[in-house]
């Protein structure tokens, strides 16, 4: 497989999920720290160090998702980082609204993470609403399910 080819299957090997299982506690700790920093920032938006710390904690969770090739989690982490950067750059229409969206996503992410661990299936299309909330807060265009839903049809034999 070259760098430009998509993976052949949306189902990851079992060792990928074992790796995620080992990292889930660390990921959740970073999410809790990000949430704490975000909440501190919302109390005093002039103290930008808090939002920078939040961004640092969010960046810590994106690495394991990339290593483990969990596409839904990668997309979500990237959009969370992008919204946080937009908050830092004051490129959002409402800092309080953007922060509230981030709080909601951070609180919901562990449930999706646990679902991936249980089902051993990463379904980016299940995150469409969360991704679109993050994108809307940045003034970006929304994603459609068609962009995220790319089933592996190679197993279906063609009848001729």
Short mmCIF file of C-alpha atoms in Angstrom, two decimals:
data_model
loop_
_atom_site.label_atom_id
_atom_site.label_comp_id
_atom_site.label_asym_id
_atom_site.label_seq_id
_atom_site.Cartn_x
_atom_site.Cartn_y
_atom_site.Cartn_z
CA UNK A 1 0.00 0.00 0.00
CA UNK A 2 1.44 3.37 -0.98
CA UNK A 3 1.01 6.60 0.99
CA UNK A 4 -1.75 7.66 -1.41
CA UNK A 5 -3.92 4.55 -1.15
CA UNK A 6 -6.74 4.23 1.34
CA UNK A 7 -6.70 1.31 3.76
CA UNK A 8 -8.48 -1.74 2.39
CA UNK A 9 -10.81 -2.16 5.35
CA UNK A 10 -12.63 0.10 7.79
CA UNK A 11 -12.25 -2.61 10.46
CA UNK A 12 -8.96 -2.31 12.28
CA UNK A 13 -6.90 -5.30 13.40
CA UNK A 14 -7.44 -6.43 16.99
CA UNK A 15 -4.00 -5.16 18.06
CA UNK A 16 -5.06 -1.62 17.12
CA UNK A 17 -7.87 -1.79 19.65
CA UNK A 18 -5.61 -3.38 22.23
CA UNK A 19 -3.35 -0.34 21.83
CA UNK A 20 -6.33 1.94 22.32
CA UNK A 21 -7.31 -0.03 25.42
CA UNK A 22 -3.86 0.59 26.88
CA UNK A 23 -4.05 4.31 26.13
CA UNK A 24 -7.66 5.04 27.13
CA UNK A 25 -6.81 6.07 30.70
CA UNK A 26 -4.12 8.48 29.50
CA UNK A 27 -6.47 9.90 26.87
CA UNK A 28 -9.19 10.42 29.47
CA UNK A 29 -6.72 12.12 31.83
CA UNK A 30 -5.74 14.51 29.06
CA UNK A 31 -9.40 15.20 28.29
CA UNK A 32 -10.07 15.96 31.96
CA UNK A 33 -7.08 18.31 32.05
CA UNK A 34 -8.22 20.00 28.82
CA UNK A 35 -11.69 20.44 30.30
CA UNK A 36 -10.30 21.96 33.50
CA UNK A 37 -8.16 24.42 31.54
CA UNK A 38 -11.06 25.30 29.26
CA UNK A 39 -13.35 25.96 32.22
CA UNK A 40 -10.68 28.15 33.84
CA UNK A 41 -10.33 30.07 30.58
CA UNK A 42 -14.09 30.69 30.36
CA UNK A 43 -13.94 32.34 33.81
CA UNK A 44 -11.25 34.74 32.61
CA UNK A 45 -10.85 34.88 28.82
CA UNK A 46 -8.05 37.41 29.16
CA UNK A 47 -5.83 34.66 30.65
CA UNK A 48 -4.79 32.99 27.41
CA UNK A 49 -2.37 30.60 29.11
CA UNK A 50 -5.35 28.42 30.08
CA UNK A 51 -6.57 28.01 26.50
CA UNK A 52 -3.01 27.26 25.37
CA UNK A 53 -2.78 24.55 28.04
CA UNK A 54 -6.13 23.20 26.83
CA UNK A 55 -4.76 23.03 23.29
CA UNK A 56 -1.68 21.19 24.55
CA UNK A 57 -3.80 18.55 26.26
CA UNK A 58 -5.95 18.12 23.15
CA UNK A 59 -2.82 17.71 21.06
CA UNK A 60 -1.70 14.92 23.41
CA UNK A 61 -4.80 12.88 22.56
CA UNK A 62 -4.50 13.28 18.80
CA UNK A 63 -1.16 11.44 18.66
CA UNK A 64 -2.45 8.08 19.90
CA UNK A 65 -5.47 8.29 17.58
CA UNK A 66 -3.16 8.81 14.61
CA UNK A 67 -0.87 5.98 15.64
CA UNK A 68 -3.85 3.66 16.09
CA UNK A 69 -5.46 4.83 12.83
CA UNK A 70 -8.89 5.51 14.39
CA UNK A 71 -10.25 7.81 11.68
CA UNK A 72 -13.30 9.06 13.59
CA UNK A 73 -11.23 9.94 16.60
CA UNK A 74 -8.55 11.56 14.43
CA UNK A 75 -11.15 13.76 12.74
CA UNK A 76 -12.69 14.75 16.05
CA UNK A 77 -9.34 15.55 17.67
CA UNK A 78 -8.26 17.62 14.65
CA UNK A 79 -11.50 19.63 14.69
CA UNK A 80 -11.21 20.14 18.45
CA UNK A 81 -7.68 21.47 18.03
CA UNK A 82 -8.79 23.68 15.14
CA UNK A 83 -11.63 25.21 17.18
CA UNK A 84 -9.30 25.79 20.12
CA UNK A 85 -6.83 27.51 17.79
CA UNK A 86 -9.69 29.63 16.42
CA UNK A 87 -10.56 30.63 19.98
CA UNK A 88 -6.93 31.60 20.60
CA UNK A 89 -6.87 33.63 17.37
CA UNK A 90 -10.24 35.21 18.27
CA UNK A 91 -11.66 33.94 14.97
CA UNK A 92 -14.98 32.78 16.42
CA UNK A 93 -18.14 34.87 16.62
CA UNK A 94 -18.65 33.99 20.30
CA UNK A 95 -15.87 32.74 22.54
CA UNK A 96 -18.36 31.59 25.18
CA UNK A 97 -20.40 29.61 22.64
CA UNK A 98 -17.26 28.04 21.15
CA UNK A 99 -16.07 27.07 24.63
CA UNK A 100 -19.46 25.55 25.46
CA UNK A 101 -19.30 23.43 22.31
CA UNK A 102 -15.81 22.29 23.29
CA UNK A 103 -17.03 21.35 26.78
CA UNK A 104 -19.86 19.28 25.28
CA UNK A 105 -17.49 17.47 22.91
CA UNK A 106 -14.90 16.78 25.63
CA UNK A 107 -17.62 15.34 27.86
CA UNK A 108 -19.00 13.12 25.06
CA UNK A 109 -15.69 11.87 23.65
CA UNK A 110 -15.01 9.23 26.34
CA UNK A 111 -18.36 7.54 25.61
CA UNK A 112 -17.47 7.23 21.91
CA UNK A 113 -14.00 6.04 22.84
CA UNK A 114 -15.49 3.32 25.07
CA UNK A 115 -17.92 2.35 22.30
CA UNK A 116 -15.01 1.89 19.90
CA UNK A 117 -13.27 -0.32 22.47
CA UNK A 118 -16.37 -2.47 22.99
CA UNK A 119 -17.47 -2.83 19.36
CA UNK A 120 -13.96 -2.71 17.87
CA UNK A 121 -15.40 -0.51 15.12
CA UNK A 122 -14.50 3.14 14.57
CA UNK A 123 -17.45 4.79 12.83
CA UNK A 124 -16.60 8.35 11.83
CA UNK A 125 -20.13 8.85 10.49
CA UNK A 126 -21.44 8.46 14.06
CA UNK A 127 -19.56 11.66 14.93
CA UNK A 128 -21.10 13.82 12.18
CA UNK A 129 -23.13 15.97 14.59
CA UNK A 130 -20.17 16.61 16.88
CA UNK A 131 -17.87 17.35 13.95
CA UNK A 132 -20.41 19.74 12.46
CA UNK A 133 -20.83 21.56 15.79
CA UNK A 134 -17.07 22.11 15.89
CA UNK A 135 -16.98 23.24 12.25
CA UNK A 136 -20.00 25.55 12.60
CA UNK A 137 -18.37 27.30 15.56
CA UNK A 138 -15.40 28.05 13.28
CA UNK A 139 -17.60 29.23 10.42
CA UNK A 140 -16.52 26.27 8.26
CA UNK A 141 -18.76 24.34 5.91
CA UNK A 142 -20.48 21.31 7.40
CA UNK A 143 -19.59 17.72 6.57
CA UNK A 144 -22.01 15.32 4.98
CA UNK A 145 -22.31 11.65 5.89
CA UNK A 146 -21.21 10.73 2.38
CA UNK A 147 -17.76 12.19 3.03
CA UNK A 148 -17.28 10.04 6.12
CA UNK A 149 -19.05 6.86 5.08
CA UNK A 150 -16.68 4.80 2.96
CA UNK A 151 -17.56 1.13 3.35
CA UNK A 152 -15.22 -1.62 2.22
CA UNK A 153 -17.03 -3.26 -0.70
CA UNK A 154 -14.07 -5.36 -1.82
CA UNK A 155 -15.54 -8.44 -0.13
CA UNK A 156 -18.62 -8.41 -2.34
CA UNK A 157 -18.10 -10.68 -5.30
CA UNK A 158 -19.41 -9.33 -8.57
CA UNK A 159 -21.73 -11.64 -10.43
CA UNK A 160 -21.30 -11.66 -14.17
#
